[in-house]
């Protein structure tokens, strides 16, 4: 009887040991560390994580430091569809000679999309910057398949080059950056409405007047 009980007890201990070993082994295999950040990263419309997009300088400021030669090099991406010489022929896209400052869809004989022809206004520096950033956002339904230039300074370089090809519009004045200590100076300025010292003689209060 004792031998039988010992045998049963041995099998019970063996089973417990086996279960414990399997539990440890599975924990090692399927172990996952706690992520550094809880939740999931949210992509913004510009392609980066939400809140990480950097502010883009105004086109006037970027044009002030634009490089026409670099713009010409970048224009090679456009040359498959556009010519930019005086009297140049239209291709898949219209000839771009002296395009800056002209109305949308100004080249006679070119079959512009209704989407682009429906955009009011002219090819200003700001308009061209938005168009080069994303043609589809600027004119939803445009036939232009080019995805756009994501680098703001590259866009400014291309615009400076376009402007130099027959348009030669005066560049807009760069916007001045706010003074670094302007807000601090305003905060430190004495308040004209600050309370007078306690020992000052206060004028007699007037009766409230109607508004």
mmCIF file of C-alpha atoms in Angstrom:
data_model
loop_
_atom_site.group_PDB
_atom_site.id
_atom_site.type_symbol
_atom_site.label_atom_id
_atom_site.label_comp_id
_atom_site.label_asym_id
_atom_site.label_seq_id
_atom_site.Cartn_x
_atom_site.Cartn_y
_atom_site.Cartn_z
ATOM 1 C CA UNK A 1 0.000 0.000 0.000
ATOM 2 C CA UNK A 2 2.811 2.350 0.904
ATOM 3 C CA UNK A 3 4.594 1.601 -2.356
ATOM 4 C CA UNK A 4 1.399 2.369 -4.304
ATOM 5 C CA UNK A 5 0.934 5.705 -2.510
ATOM 6 C CA UNK A 6 4.569 6.595 -3.094
ATOM 7 C CA UNK A 7 4.163 5.834 -6.791
ATOM 8 C CA UNK A 8 1.050 8.018 -7.057
ATOM 9 C CA UNK A 9 2.754 10.843 -5.156
ATOM 10 C CA UNK A 10 5.763 10.576 -7.461
ATOM 11 C CA UNK A 11 3.617 10.881 -10.566
ATOM 12 C CA UNK A 12 1.798 13.876 -9.082
ATOM 13 C CA UNK A 13 5.099 15.628 -8.363
ATOM 14 C CA UNK A 14 6.362 14.774 -11.836
ATOM 15 C CA UNK A 15 3.216 16.238 -13.398
ATOM 16 C CA UNK A 16 3.528 19.450 -11.388
ATOM 17 C CA UNK A 17 7.195 19.800 -12.315
ATOM 18 C CA UNK A 18 6.397 19.230 -15.998
ATOM 19 C CA UNK A 19 3.621 21.835 -15.957
ATOM 20 C CA UNK A 20 5.917 24.370 -14.266
ATOM 21 C CA UNK A 21 8.642 23.716 -16.812
ATOM 22 C CA UNK A 22 6.259 24.192 -19.732
ATOM 23 C CA UNK A 23 4.985 27.433 -18.235
ATOM 24 C CA UNK A 24 8.518 28.828 -17.876
ATOM 25 C CA UNK A 25 9.511 27.710 -21.380
ATOM 26 C CA UNK A 26 6.429 29.262 -23.014
ATOM 27 C CA UNK A 27 7.006 32.476 -21.100
ATOM 28 C CA UNK A 28 10.552 32.705 -22.480
ATOM 29 C CA UNK A 29 9.415 32.016 -26.048
ATOM 30 C CA UNK A 30 6.428 34.365 -26.146
ATOM 31 C CA UNK A 31 7.823 37.087 -23.873
ATOM 32 C CA UNK A 32 7.076 40.633 -25.084
ATOM 33 C CA UNK A 33 8.588 43.742 -23.570
ATOM 34 C CA UNK A 34 6.482 46.739 -22.574
ATOM 35 C CA UNK A 35 6.607 49.370 -25.359
ATOM 36 C CA UNK A 36 8.424 52.631 -24.641
ATOM 37 C CA UNK A 37 5.273 54.575 -25.539
ATOM 38 C CA UNK A 38 1.759 53.362 -24.921
ATOM 39 C CA UNK A 39 -0.701 53.340 -27.815
ATOM 40 C CA UNK A 40 -0.015 53.702 -31.522
ATOM 41 C CA UNK A 41 1.731 56.502 -33.456
ATOM 42 C CA UNK A 42 -0.741 58.580 -35.462
ATOM 43 C CA UNK A 43 0.378 59.695 -38.888
ATOM 44 C CA UNK A 44 -0.384 63.290 -39.748
ATOM 45 C CA UNK A 45 -1.552 64.482 -43.144
ATOM 46 C CA UNK A 46 2.029 65.445 -43.999
ATOM 47 C CA UNK A 47 3.302 61.921 -43.397
ATOM 48 C CA UNK A 48 4.969 62.321 -40.010
ATOM 49 C CA UNK A 49 3.813 61.553 -36.517
ATOM 50 C CA UNK A 50 1.117 63.869 -35.219
ATOM 51 C CA UNK A 51 2.564 67.122 -33.878
ATOM 52 C CA UNK A 52 6.033 66.480 -35.347
ATOM 53 C CA UNK A 53 5.619 68.503 -38.546
ATOM 54 C CA UNK A 54 7.871 71.539 -38.621
ATOM 55 C CA UNK A 55 6.462 74.959 -39.470
ATOM 56 C CA UNK A 56 7.285 76.004 -43.039
ATOM 57 C CA UNK A 57 8.811 79.452 -43.538
ATOM 58 C CA UNK A 58 6.838 81.874 -45.730
ATOM 59 C CA UNK A 59 7.695 81.641 -49.421
ATOM 60 C CA UNK A 60 8.988 85.240 -49.329
ATOM 61 C CA UNK A 61 11.667 84.248 -46.808
ATOM 62 C CA UNK A 62 12.618 81.131 -48.742
ATOM 63 C CA UNK A 63 12.872 83.080 -52.004
ATOM 64 C CA UNK A 64 15.299 85.479 -50.310
ATOM 65 C CA UNK A 65 17.780 82.593 -50.009
ATOM 66 C CA UNK A 66 16.737 80.685 -53.148
ATOM 67 C CA UNK A 67 19.378 79.341 -55.531
ATOM 68 C CA UNK A 68 18.410 79.671 -59.211
ATOM 69 C CA UNK A 69 21.052 77.150 -60.300
ATOM 70 C CA UNK A 70 19.687 74.555 -57.892
ATOM 71 C CA UNK A 71 16.202 75.372 -59.136
ATOM 72 C CA UNK A 72 17.318 74.680 -62.702
ATOM 73 C CA UNK A 73 18.729 71.325 -61.597
ATOM 74 C CA UNK A 74 15.473 70.431 -59.846
ATOM 75 C CA UNK A 75 13.501 71.480 -62.928
ATOM 76 C CA UNK A 76 14.963 68.399 -64.628
ATOM 77 C CA UNK A 77 12.151 66.512 -62.871
ATOM 78 C CA UNK A 78 9.678 68.624 -64.868
ATOM 79 C CA UNK A 79 11.481 68.627 -68.211
ATOM 80 C CA UNK A 80 9.910 65.346 -69.342
ATOM 81 C CA UNK A 81 6.554 67.148 -69.624
ATOM 82 C CA UNK A 82 7.369 70.875 -69.881
ATOM 83 C CA UNK A 83 9.517 73.135 -72.032
ATOM 84 C CA UNK A 84 10.581 76.490 -70.621
ATOM 85 C CA UNK A 85 12.060 78.332 -73.594
ATOM 86 C CA UNK A 86 10.542 81.313 -75.361
ATOM 87 C CA UNK A 87 8.213 79.975 -78.035
ATOM 88 C CA UNK A 88 8.763 76.400 -76.860
ATOM 89 C CA UNK A 89 6.248 73.759 -77.837
ATOM 90 C CA UNK A 90 3.712 72.309 -75.460
ATOM 91 C CA UNK A 91 4.285 68.733 -74.420
ATOM 92 C CA UNK A 92 2.364 66.623 -71.958
ATOM 93 C CA UNK A 93 2.285 69.881 -70.000
ATOM 94 C CA UNK A 94 2.208 73.467 -71.260
ATOM 95 C CA UNK A 95 5.250 75.553 -72.072
ATOM 96 C CA UNK A 96 6.263 77.434 -68.902
ATOM 97 C CA UNK A 97 8.126 80.418 -70.370
ATOM 98 C CA UNK A 98 7.068 83.608 -68.519
ATOM 99 C CA UNK A 99 4.414 81.677 -66.597
ATOM 100 C CA UNK A 100 4.847 83.475 -63.273
ATOM 101 C CA UNK A 101 2.190 86.138 -62.763
ATOM 102 C CA UNK A 102 -0.014 84.788 -65.563
ATOM 103 C CA UNK A 103 -3.523 83.417 -65.102
ATOM 104 C CA UNK A 104 -4.119 79.718 -64.575
ATOM 105 C CA UNK A 105 -4.559 78.085 -67.956
ATOM 106 C CA UNK A 106 -3.075 81.015 -69.890
ATOM 107 C CA UNK A 107 -1.286 79.098 -72.668
ATOM 108 C CA UNK A 108 -3.471 79.226 -75.760
ATOM 109 C CA UNK A 109 -4.222 75.897 -77.367
ATOM 110 C CA UNK A 110 -3.255 73.720 -74.420
ATOM 111 C CA UNK A 111 -5.949 71.419 -73.052
ATOM 112 C CA UNK A 112 -5.888 72.286 -69.359
ATOM 113 C CA UNK A 113 -8.042 70.322 -66.950
ATOM 114 C CA UNK A 114 -11.268 71.967 -65.890
ATOM 115 C CA UNK A 115 -10.025 71.631 -62.289
ATOM 116 C CA UNK A 116 -7.032 73.909 -62.906
ATOM 117 C CA UNK A 117 -8.924 76.353 -65.116
ATOM 118 C CA UNK A 118 -11.464 76.675 -62.323
ATOM 119 C CA UNK A 119 -8.885 77.904 -59.799
ATOM 120 C CA UNK A 120 -9.243 81.698 -59.533
ATOM 121 C CA UNK A 121 -6.319 84.076 -59.576
ATOM 122 C CA UNK A 122 -2.864 84.031 -61.142
ATOM 123 C CA UNK A 123 0.375 82.138 -60.657
ATOM 124 C CA UNK A 124 1.646 84.169 -57.722
ATOM 125 C CA UNK A 125 4.661 83.017 -55.722
ATOM 126 C CA UNK A 126 2.352 81.673 -53.017
ATOM 127 C CA UNK A 127 0.140 79.898 -55.539
ATOM 128 C CA UNK A 128 3.074 78.266 -57.300
ATOM 129 C CA UNK A 129 4.493 77.156 -53.950
ATOM 130 C CA UNK A 130 1.207 75.429 -53.082
ATOM 131 C CA UNK A 131 0.934 73.892 -56.557
ATOM 132 C CA UNK A 132 4.465 72.467 -56.450
ATOM 133 C CA UNK A 133 3.863 71.106 -52.951
ATOM 134 C CA UNK A 134 0.841 69.084 -54.107
ATOM 135 C CA UNK A 135 -0.879 69.651 -57.469
ATOM 136 C CA UNK A 136 -3.773 67.408 -56.439
ATOM 137 C CA UNK A 137 -4.459 69.417 -53.300
ATOM 138 C CA UNK A 138 -4.160 72.728 -55.128
ATOM 139 C CA UNK A 139 -6.534 71.710 -57.923
ATOM 140 C CA UNK A 140 -8.492 68.576 -57.032
ATOM 141 C CA UNK A 141 -9.108 66.675 -60.258
ATOM 142 C CA UNK A 142 -6.042 67.992 -62.103
ATOM 143 C CA UNK A 143 -4.618 65.830 -64.890
ATOM 144 C CA UNK A 144 -1.094 66.435 -63.615
ATOM 145 C CA UNK A 145 0.228 63.219 -62.073
ATOM 146 C CA UNK A 146 3.362 64.698 -60.464
ATOM 147 C CA UNK A 147 3.214 64.073 -56.697
ATOM 148 C CA UNK A 148 4.912 67.355 -55.759
ATOM 149 C CA UNK A 149 8.097 68.558 -54.060
ATOM 150 C CA UNK A 150 8.105 67.984 -50.308
ATOM 151 C CA UNK A 151 11.194 70.127 -49.597
ATOM 152 C CA UNK A 152 10.060 73.756 -49.093
ATOM 153 C CA UNK A 153 13.431 75.218 -50.062
ATOM 154 C CA UNK A 154 13.602 73.123 -53.216
ATOM 155 C CA UNK A 155 10.226 74.553 -54.205
ATOM 156 C CA UNK A 156 11.559 78.072 -53.633
ATOM 157 C CA UNK A 157 14.598 77.284 -55.803
ATOM 158 C CA UNK A 158 12.377 76.035 -58.637
ATOM 159 C CA UNK A 159 10.109 79.094 -58.368
ATOM 160 C CA UNK A 160 13.123 81.419 -58.509
ATOM 161 C CA UNK A 161 14.254 79.595 -61.653
ATOM 162 C CA UNK A 162 10.780 79.776 -63.209
ATOM 163 C CA UNK A 163 10.630 83.499 -62.464
ATOM 164 C CA UNK A 164 13.995 84.033 -64.135
ATOM 165 C CA UNK A 165 12.683 82.462 -67.346
ATOM 166 C CA UNK A 166 10.819 85.366 -68.914
ATOM 167 C CA UNK A 167 8.775 86.620 -65.958
ATOM 168 C CA UNK A 168 11.294 88.457 -63.781
ATOM 169 C CA UNK A 169 8.712 89.579 -61.242
ATOM 170 C CA UNK A 170 10.087 91.467 -58.219
ATOM 171 C CA UNK A 171 10.482 89.104 -55.296
ATOM 172 C CA UNK A 172 8.252 89.761 -52.281
ATOM 173 C CA UNK A 173 9.891 91.294 -49.229
ATOM 174 C CA UNK A 174 10.941 88.756 -46.623
ATOM 175 C CA UNK A 175 8.850 88.761 -43.478
ATOM 176 C CA UNK A 176 10.696 89.950 -40.380
ATOM 177 C CA UNK A 177 10.931 87.452 -37.544
ATOM 178 C CA UNK A 178 9.440 88.635 -34.236
ATOM 179 C CA UNK A 179 12.004 90.089 -31.829
ATOM 180 C CA UNK A 180 13.231 87.454 -29.382
ATOM 181 C CA UNK A 181 12.667 89.627 -26.321
ATOM 182 C CA UNK A 182 9.503 91.360 -27.441
ATOM 183 C CA UNK A 183 7.149 89.272 -25.355
ATOM 184 C CA UNK A 184 9.498 89.292 -22.373
ATOM 185 C CA UNK A 185 9.729 93.086 -22.545
ATOM 186 C CA UNK A 186 5.962 93.409 -22.610
ATOM 187 C CA UNK A 187 5.654 91.146 -19.600
ATOM 188 C CA UNK A 188 8.194 93.183 -17.643
ATOM 189 C CA UNK A 189 6.594 96.557 -18.438
ATOM 190 C CA UNK A 190 4.856 98.169 -15.464
ATOM 191 C CA UNK A 191 1.074 97.918 -15.489
ATOM 192 C CA UNK A 192 -0.490 101.351 -15.708
ATOM 193 C CA UNK A 193 -3.509 100.006 -13.867
ATOM 194 C CA UNK A 194 -1.506 98.485 -11.020
ATOM 195 C CA UNK A 195 -2.790 99.218 -7.518
ATOM 196 C CA UNK A 196 -1.321 102.223 -5.728
ATOM 197 C CA UNK A 197 0.521 101.784 -2.450
ATOM 198 C CA UNK A 198 -1.722 101.255 0.543
ATOM 199 C CA UNK A 199 -0.766 104.573 2.126
ATOM 200 C CA UNK A 200 -1.788 106.577 -0.957
ATOM 201 C CA UNK A 201 -4.928 108.639 -0.648
ATOM 202 C CA UNK A 202 -7.617 107.038 -2.806
ATOM 203 C CA UNK A 203 -10.038 109.351 -4.624
ATOM 204 C CA UNK A 204 -13.643 109.174 -3.608
ATOM 205 C CA UNK A 205 -15.568 106.538 -5.565
ATOM 206 C CA UNK A 206 -18.057 107.880 -8.108
ATOM 207 C CA UNK A 207 -21.500 106.492 -8.480
ATOM 208 C CA UNK A 208 -21.697 103.909 -11.303
ATOM 209 C CA UNK A 209 -22.945 105.310 -14.600
ATOM 210 C CA UNK A 210 -25.195 103.537 -17.062
ATOM 211 C CA UNK A 211 -23.783 102.106 -20.347
#
